Amino acid sequence: MTQTIAVLAGDGIGPEIMAEAVKVLECLRDNFSLDIQLEEALVGGAAIDATGIPLPDATLALAKRADAVLLGAVGGPKWEPLDISIRPEKGLLGLRSELGLFANLRPAFLHQELVNASTLKPEVIEGLDILIVRELTGGIYFGQPRGITTLENGEKQGVNTKIYKESEIERIARVAFDSALLRNKKVCSVDKANVLEVTELWRDVVTRVGKDYPEVSLSHMYVDNAAMQLVRYPKQFDVMVTTNMFGDILSDLASQLTGSIGMLPSASLDANQKGMYEPIHGSAPDIAGKNWANPLATLLSVAMMLRFSLKQPKLAELLENAVSKVLQDGFRTRDIVGNDGGNYTVVGTKEMGDAVVARLQA
Ligand code: NAD
């Protein structure tokens, strides 16, 4: 049966990286019998410009009807003056909450070829393979009350609320433990239980769920220490599970261990593994329109989509191997050119996409 993929390019470098993802998907459709149809829709700033809102009804309807959603990135300086309630990022948060995408999987995997592209020493990062499991539809990004109010004395006050129910913690913990069973069977839960009661509850619930997974070893770490440990000795981690905001920050940090934020994919899944797939980076307005953006995080997000939502593990592996081979062949976008004096072919966004397609067809 034909599966529908909602293609939401978004803003900044979004359309550039998405064009390469479409190229790859069309190659898989035409050469490897992947039975898909692609349907495009507007989200973020592009949607604001066209309709006045970041998540038009037509886009949400397509995302709900589709078998999977592929997203580029949203946001940019053009829309920053807008009220926070209608900024591009609201489109993204709306998709996550409307589709119930509570589990965000962010693998931080170092391709051996990029060991010199990171700012960290090779011996610290060689062999790095971490999965960050981030809670995505709760916590401080969604909690009420929120907003900026004016006090009686005229001073302004801002508030956001970090809030989690036991059920929300339990379901993300299960995703982490289930993922660990398929990997090195270690979960590190990251919280701030020494200061925040909400994460004291987080720690209790994760510990309780962990009892159902005797084969998995569970540890707990405060988020400030986790940030430090990720830079000091990242290979100690297998699966890390954490709250929405802590996961947002730690996964950006982890991206730098692997060389570039342009390399890291993500999957956001609901309870039935329907998902939205996107690179972890933003719309990179500083390089938009220059054909400089690295499309590999998006292509690796396509691989995650093939694996989790389209149930095509062989094609997922084929695409991941094609990306590895292109790196072995020495192709580099400018963000992943190492400092090892290697003889690289520095390419743009389009050429990197072409190289992956050529490898798929080889
Ligand atoms: P960013 O991730 O867009 O960029 C951070 C840095 O990484 C920039 O120097 C950028 O050039 C570089 N970079 C990012 N992706 C790259 C790629 N594929 N190839 C090469 N270099 C890349 O983060 P930011 O600058 O903090 O945010 C810019 C905009 O993106 C903001 O409007 C922000 O709200 C939005 N944003 C969107 C998402 C999303 O759509 N999921 C995520 C984060 C930020």
Coordinates of C-alpha atoms and ligand atoms in Angstrom, one line a residue:
M1 CA 0.0 0.0 0.0
T2 CA 1.3 3.4 -0.9
Q3 CA 2.5 5.3 2.2
T4 CA 2.1 9.1 2.3
I5 CA 4.9 11.3 3.6
A6 CA 4.1 14.9 4.6
V7 CA 7.0 17.0 3.5
L8 CA 7.3 20.3 5.5
A9 CA 10.4 22.2 4.4
G10 CA 9.9 25.3 6.6
D11 CA 12.3 28.2 6.6
G12 CA 16.0 29.2 6.2
I13 CA 18.0 26.2 5.1
G14 CA 14.8 24.0 5.4
P15 CA 13.9 24.1 1.7
E16 CA 17.6 23.4 0.7
I17 CA 18.0 20.4 2.9
M18 CA 14.5 19.1 2.1
A19 CA 15.2 19.2 -1.6
E20 CA 18.0 16.7 -1.0
A21 CA 15.8 14.5 1.1
V22 CA 13.2 14.5 -1.7
K23 CA 15.9 13.6 -4.2
V24 CA 16.9 10.6 -2.1
L25 CA 13.3 9.5 -1.5
E26 CA 12.5 9.7 -5.2
C27 CA 15.6 7.6 -5.9
L28 CA 14.4 5.0 -3.4
R29 CA 10.9 5.1 -4.9
D30 CA 12.2 4.8 -8.5
N31 CA 15.0 2.3 -8.0
F32 CA 14.2 0.3 -4.9
S33 CA 10.4 0.0 -5.2
L34 CA 9.6 2.1 -2.1
D35 CA 5.9 2.7 -2.5
I36 CA 5.5 6.3 -1.3
Q37 CA 3.9 9.5 -2.3
L38 CA 5.2 12.9 -1.1
E39 CA 2.8 15.7 -0.2
E40 CA 4.2 19.2 0.6
A41 CA 2.7 21.7 3.0
L42 CA 3.7 25.0 4.7
V43 CA 4.9 25.3 8.3
G44 CA 6.7 28.0 10.3
G45 CA 7.6 31.4 8.9
A46 CA 6.7 30.3 5.4
A47 CA 3.2 29.5 6.6
I48 CA 2.9 32.8 8.5
D49 CA 3.8 34.7 5.3
A50 CA 1.2 32.8 3.3
T51 CA -1.6 32.4 5.9
G52 CA -0.8 34.4 9.0
I53 CA -0.3 31.4 11.2
P54 CA 2.6 29.0 11.7
L55 CA 0.5 25.8 11.6
P56 CA -2.4 26.1 9.1
D57 CA -5.3 23.6 9.4
A58 CA -4.3 22.1 6.0
T59 CA -0.8 21.3 7.2
L60 CA -2.0 19.8 10.4
A61 CA -4.6 17.7 8.5
L62 CA -2.0 16.4 6.2
A63 CA 0.4 15.6 9.1
K64 CA -2.4 13.6 10.8
R65 CA -3.4 11.8 7.7
A66 CA 0.2 11.0 6.5
D67 CA 2.1 7.8 7.5
A68 CA 5.1 9.9 8.5
V69 CA 6.1 13.6 8.6
L70 CA 9.5 14.9 7.4
L71 CA 10.4 18.4 8.6
G72 CA 13.2 20.7 7.6
A73 CA 13.5 23.6 10.1
V74 CA 11.5 26.6 11.1
G75 CA 12.2 30.2 12.3
G76 CA 14.4 33.1 11.5
P77 CA 15.0 36.8 12.3
K78 CA 12.2 37.9 10.0
W79 CA 9.6 36.5 12.4
E80 CA 11.3 37.3 15.7
P81 CA 9.4 40.5 16.3
L82 CA 6.1 38.6 16.3
D83 CA 4.3 37.7 19.5
I84 CA 5.6 34.4 20.8
S85 CA 2.1 32.8 20.4
I86 CA 2.3 33.0 16.6
R87 CA 6.0 32.6 16.0
P88 CA 7.3 29.9 13.6
E89 CA 8.4 27.7 16.5
K90 CA 4.8 27.4 17.6
G91 CA 4.1 25.5 14.4
L92 CA 6.7 22.9 15.4
L93 CA 5.4 22.7 19.0
G94 CA 1.9 22.4 17.7
L95 CA 2.8 19.5 15.5
R96 CA 4.5 17.7 18.3
S97 CA 1.6 18.1 20.7
E98 CA -1.2 17.6 18.2
L99 CA 0.4 14.4 16.9
G100 CA 1.2 13.2 20.4
L101 CA 4.9 12.8 19.6
F102 CA 6.1 12.4 23.2
A103 CA 9.3 10.5 22.5
N104 CA 12.2 12.2 20.8
L105 CA 15.1 10.0 19.8
R106 CA 18.3 11.8 19.1
P107 CA 21.2 9.5 18.3
A108 CA 24.7 11.1 18.7
F109 CA 26.8 8.7 16.6
L110 CA 30.3 9.5 15.5
H111 CA 31.1 8.5 11.9
Q112 CA 34.7 7.4 12.2
E113 CA 35.6 9.5 9.1
L114 CA 34.6 12.7 11.1
V115 CA 36.8 12.0 14.1
N116 CA 38.9 15.1 13.2
A117 CA 35.9 17.3 12.5
S118 CA 35.0 17.6 16.2
T119 CA 36.7 20.1 18.5
L120 CA 37.3 17.3 21.0
K121 CA 40.3 15.0 21.0
P122 CA 39.9 11.8 18.9
E123 CA 40.5 9.5 21.8
V124 CA 37.6 11.1 23.7
I125 CA 35.1 10.6 20.9
E126 CA 36.2 7.6 18.8
G127 CA 33.5 5.0 18.8
L128 CA 30.9 7.4 20.3
D129 CA 27.3 6.1 20.1
I130 CA 24.8 7.7 22.4
L131 CA 21.0 7.7 22.2
I132 CA 19.4 10.7 23.9
V133 CA 15.7 10.0 24.6
R134 CA 14.1 13.4 25.2
E135 CA 10.5 13.9 26.5
L136 CA 8.9 16.1 23.9
T137 CA 5.3 17.1 24.7
G138 CA 5.5 18.0 28.4
G139 CA 7.7 19.9 30.8
I140 CA 8.5 23.6 30.8
Y141 CA 7.9 24.1 27.1
F142 CA 4.2 23.3 27.5
G143 CA 3.5 23.8 31.3
Q144 CA 0.9 26.3 32.5
P145 CA 0.9 29.0 33.8
R146 CA 3.2 30.7 31.4
G147 CA 3.6 34.3 30.1
I148 CA 4.8 37.7 31.1
T149 CA 2.6 39.8 33.5
T150 CA 3.0 43.2 35.0
L151 CA 3.0 43.5 38.8
E152 CA 1.2 46.2 40.8
N153 CA 4.4 48.2 41.0
G154 CA 4.7 48.2 37.2
E155 CA 7.6 45.7 37.1
K156 CA 7.3 42.9 34.6
Q157 CA 7.5 39.2 35.6
G158 CA 8.0 36.2 33.4
V159 CA 6.9 32.7 34.3
N160 CA 7.1 29.2 32.8
T161 CA 6.1 26.0 34.6
K162 CA 8.0 22.7 34.6
I163 CA 5.3 20.1 35.1
Y164 CA 5.2 16.3 34.7
K165 CA 2.6 13.7 35.5
E166 CA 3.7 10.2 36.5
S167 CA 2.2 8.7 33.3
E168 CA 4.2 11.1 31.1
I169 CA 7.4 10.1 32.9
E170 CA 6.6 6.4 32.8
R171 CA 6.0 6.2 29.0
I172 CA 9.2 8.0 28.1
A173 CA 11.1 5.9 30.6
R174 CA 9.8 2.8 28.9
V175 CA 11.0 4.1 25.5
A176 CA 14.4 4.6 27.0
F177 CA 14.6 1.1 28.6
D178 CA 13.2 -0.6 25.5
S179 CA 15.8 1.2 23.4
A180 CA 18.6 0.2 25.8
L181 CA 17.6 -3.5 25.4
L182 CA 18.5 -3.2 21.7
R183 CA 21.8 -1.5 22.5
N184 CA 24.3 -1.7 25.4
K185 CA 21.7 -2.1 28.1
K186 CA 22.6 1.1 30.1
V187 CA 20.2 4.0 30.9
C188 CA 21.3 7.2 32.5
S189 CA 18.4 9.3 33.6
V190 CA 19.2 13.0 33.8
D191 CA 17.4 15.3 36.2
K192 CA 17.9 18.1 38.8
A193 CA 16.3 16.2 41.6
N194 CA 18.4 18.0 44.2
V195 CA 16.6 21.3 43.4
L196 CA 13.4 20.6 41.4
E197 CA 10.6 18.6 43.0
V198 CA 9.3 17.8 39.5
T199 CA 12.5 15.9 38.7
E200 CA 12.5 14.3 42.1
L201 CA 9.3 12.7 40.9
W202 CA 11.0 12.0 37.6
R203 CA 13.8 10.1 39.4
D204 CA 11.3 8.1 41.5
V205 CA 9.2 7.0 38.5
V206 CA 12.2 6.1 36.3
T207 CA 13.6 4.0 39.2
R208 CA 10.2 2.3 39.5
V209 CA 10.0 1.5 35.8
G210 CA 13.6 0.3 35.8
K211 CA 12.6 -2.6 38.1
D212 CA 10.7 -4.0 35.1
Y213 CA 14.0 -4.1 33.1
P214 CA 16.4 -6.1 35.3
E215 CA 18.8 -6.6 32.3
V216 CA 19.3 -2.8 32.0
S217 CA 21.6 -1.0 34.4
L218 CA 20.1 2.3 35.5
S219 CA 22.0 5.3 36.8
H220 CA 20.9 8.9 37.6
M221 CA 22.8 12.1 37.0
Y222 CA 22.2 15.8 37.7
V223 CA 21.9 17.8 34.5
D224 CA 24.9 20.0 35.3
N225 CA 27.1 17.0 35.9
A226 CA 25.7 15.3 32.7
A227 CA 26.7 18.4 30.6
M228 CA 30.2 18.2 32.1
Q229 CA 30.5 14.4 31.7
L230 CA 29.4 14.6 28.0
V231 CA 32.5 16.6 27.3
R232 CA 34.8 14.9 29.7
Y233 CA 34.1 11.2 29.0
P234 CA 31.1 10.8 26.7
K235 CA 31.7 7.2 25.9
Q236 CA 30.4 6.3 29.4
F237 CA 26.8 6.8 28.1
D238 CA 24.6 4.5 26.1
V239 CA 21.0 5.7 26.5
M240 CA 20.3 9.0 28.2
V241 CA 16.7 9.8 29.1
T242 CA 15.7 13.3 30.2
T243 CA 13.1 16.1 30.2
N244 CA 12.1 18.3 27.3
M245 CA 14.4 21.2 28.0
F246 CA 17.3 19.3 29.4
G247 CA 17.2 17.0 26.3
D248 CA 17.1 20.0 24.0
I249 CA 20.2 21.4 25.5
L250 CA 22.2 18.2 26.0
S251 CA 21.5 16.9 22.5
D252 CA 22.9 20.1 21.0
L253 CA 26.0 19.7 23.1
A254 CA 26.2 16.0 22.0
S255 CA 26.0 17.1 18.4
Q256 CA 29.3 18.9 18.7
L257 CA 31.0 15.7 19.9
T258 CA 30.1 14.2 16.6
G259 CA 31.6 17.0 14.5
S260 CA 28.7 19.1 13.5
I261 CA 25.0 19.8 14.3
G262 CA 24.6 19.2 10.6
M263 CA 25.0 15.5 11.1
L264 CA 22.4 14.7 13.7
P265 CA 19.0 13.3 12.9
S266 CA 16.0 12.8 15.1
A267 CA 12.7 10.9 15.3
S268 CA 9.7 12.0 17.3
L269 CA 7.3 9.2 17.9
D270 CA 3.9 8.6 19.2
A271 CA 2.7 5.5 21.0
N272 CA 2.3 3.6 17.7
Q273 CA 5.6 4.7 16.2
K274 CA 4.0 7.1 13.8
G275 CA 6.6 9.8 13.7
M276 CA 7.9 13.1 12.6
Y277 CA 11.5 13.1 11.4
E278 CA 13.8 16.2 11.4
P279 CA 17.4 17.2 11.8
I280 CA 18.1 18.5 15.3
H281 CA 19.5 21.8 13.9
G282 CA 17.5 24.9 13.3
S283 CA 16.9 27.0 10.1
A284 CA 20.5 28.4 10.2
P285 CA 19.6 31.8 8.8
D286 CA 23.3 32.7 8.7
I287 CA 24.0 30.3 5.9
A288 CA 20.5 30.1 4.2
G289 CA 20.4 30.4 0.5
K290 CA 24.2 29.8 0.1
N291 CA 24.1 26.0 -0.8
W292 CA 26.4 25.6 2.3
A293 CA 24.1 23.6 4.6
N294 CA 24.9 20.0 5.4
P295 CA 22.0 17.9 4.3
L296 CA 23.2 14.7 6.0
A297 CA 21.3 15.2 9.3
T298 CA 18.1 15.3 7.2
L299 CA 19.1 12.3 5.1
L300 CA 19.8 10.4 8.3
S301 CA 16.4 11.5 9.5
V302 CA 15.0 9.9 6.4
A303 CA 16.8 6.7 7.4
M304 CA 15.1 6.8 10.8
M305 CA 11.8 7.3 9.1
L306 CA 12.4 4.3 6.9
R307 CA 13.2 2.2 10.0
F308 CA 10.5 3.3 12.5
S309 CA 7.4 4.5 10.5
L310 CA 7.8 2.9 7.0
K311 CA 9.1 -0.4 8.4
Q312 CA 11.8 -0.6 5.7
P313 CA 14.9 -1.5 7.8
K314 CA 16.9 -2.7 4.8
L315 CA 16.4 0.6 3.0
A316 CA 17.3 2.5 6.2
E317 CA 20.6 0.6 6.4
L318 CA 21.2 1.1 2.7
L319 CA 20.9 4.9 3.1
E320 CA 23.0 5.0 6.2
N321 CA 25.7 3.0 4.4
A322 CA 25.5 5.4 1.4
V323 CA 26.1 8.3 3.8
S324 CA 29.1 6.6 5.4
K325 CA 30.6 5.7 2.0
V326 CA 30.2 9.3 0.8
L327 CA 32.2 10.4 3.9
Q328 CA 34.8 7.7 3.2
D329 CA 35.0 9.0 -0.4
G330 CA 36.1 12.3 1.2
F331 CA 33.0 14.4 0.4
R332 CA 32.6 17.2 3.0
T333 CA 30.3 20.1 3.4
R334 CA 32.2 23.0 5.0
D335 CA 30.9 22.4 8.5
I336 CA 32.6 18.9 8.6
V337 CA 35.9 19.6 7.1
G338 CA 38.4 18.4 9.7
N339 CA 41.6 20.1 10.8
D340 CA 43.7 17.1 9.9
G341 CA 44.9 18.4 6.6
G342 CA 43.0 15.6 4.8
N343 CA 42.4 15.7 1.0
Y344 CA 38.7 16.4 1.0
T345 CA 36.3 17.3 -1.7
V346 CA 34.4 20.3 -0.2
V347 CA 30.9 20.3 -1.7
G348 CA 27.7 22.2 -1.3
T349 CA 24.3 21.0 -0.2
K350 CA 23.1 19.9 -3.6
E351 CA 26.4 18.1 -4.5
M352 CA 26.3 16.3 -1.2
G353 CA 22.8 15.1 -1.9
D354 CA 23.9 14.0 -5.4
A355 CA 26.8 12.1 -4.0
V356 CA 24.5 10.1 -1.7
V357 CA 22.1 9.4 -4.6
A358 CA 25.1 8.2 -6.7
R359 CA 26.2 5.9 -3.9
L360 CA 22.6 4.5 -3.6
Q361 CA 22.6 3.8 -7.3
A362 CA 26.1 2.4 -7.4
Ligands
NAD1 P1 20.7 26.6 14.2 O1 20.8 25.2 14.5 O2 19.8 27.1 13.1 O3 22.2 27.1 13.9 C1 23.3 27.0 14.8 C2 24.6 27.1 14.1 O4 24.8 25.8 13.4 C3 24.7 28.1 13.0 O5 26.0 28.6 12.9 C4 24.4 27.4 11.7 O6 24.9 27.9 10.5 C5 24.9 26.0 12.0 N1 24.2 25.0 11.3 C6 22.9 24.5 11.6 N2 22.5 23.6 10.8 C7 23.5 23.4 9.9 C8 23.7 22.5 8.8 N3 22.7 21.7 8.4 N4 24.9 22.6 8.1 C9 25.8 23.5 8.5 N5 25.7 24.3 9.5 C10 24.6 24.3 10.2 O7 20.4 27.4 15.6 P2 20.1 28.9 15.9 O8 21.0 29.8 15.1 O9 20.1 29.0 17.4 O10 18.6 29.2 15.4 C11 18.2 29.7 14.1 C12 16.7 29.6 14.0 O11 16.3 28.3 14.0 C13 15.9 30.3 15.1 O12 14.8 31.0 14.6 C14 15.5 29.1 16.0 O13 14.3 29.4 16.7 C15 15.3 28.1 14.9 N6 15.4 26.7 15.4 C16 14.5 25.8 14.8 C17 14.6 24.5 15.2 C18 13.7 23.5 14.4 O14 13.1 23.9 13.5 N7 13.7 22.3 14.8 C19 15.6 24.1 16.1 C20 16.5 25.0 16.6 C21 16.3 26.3 16.3

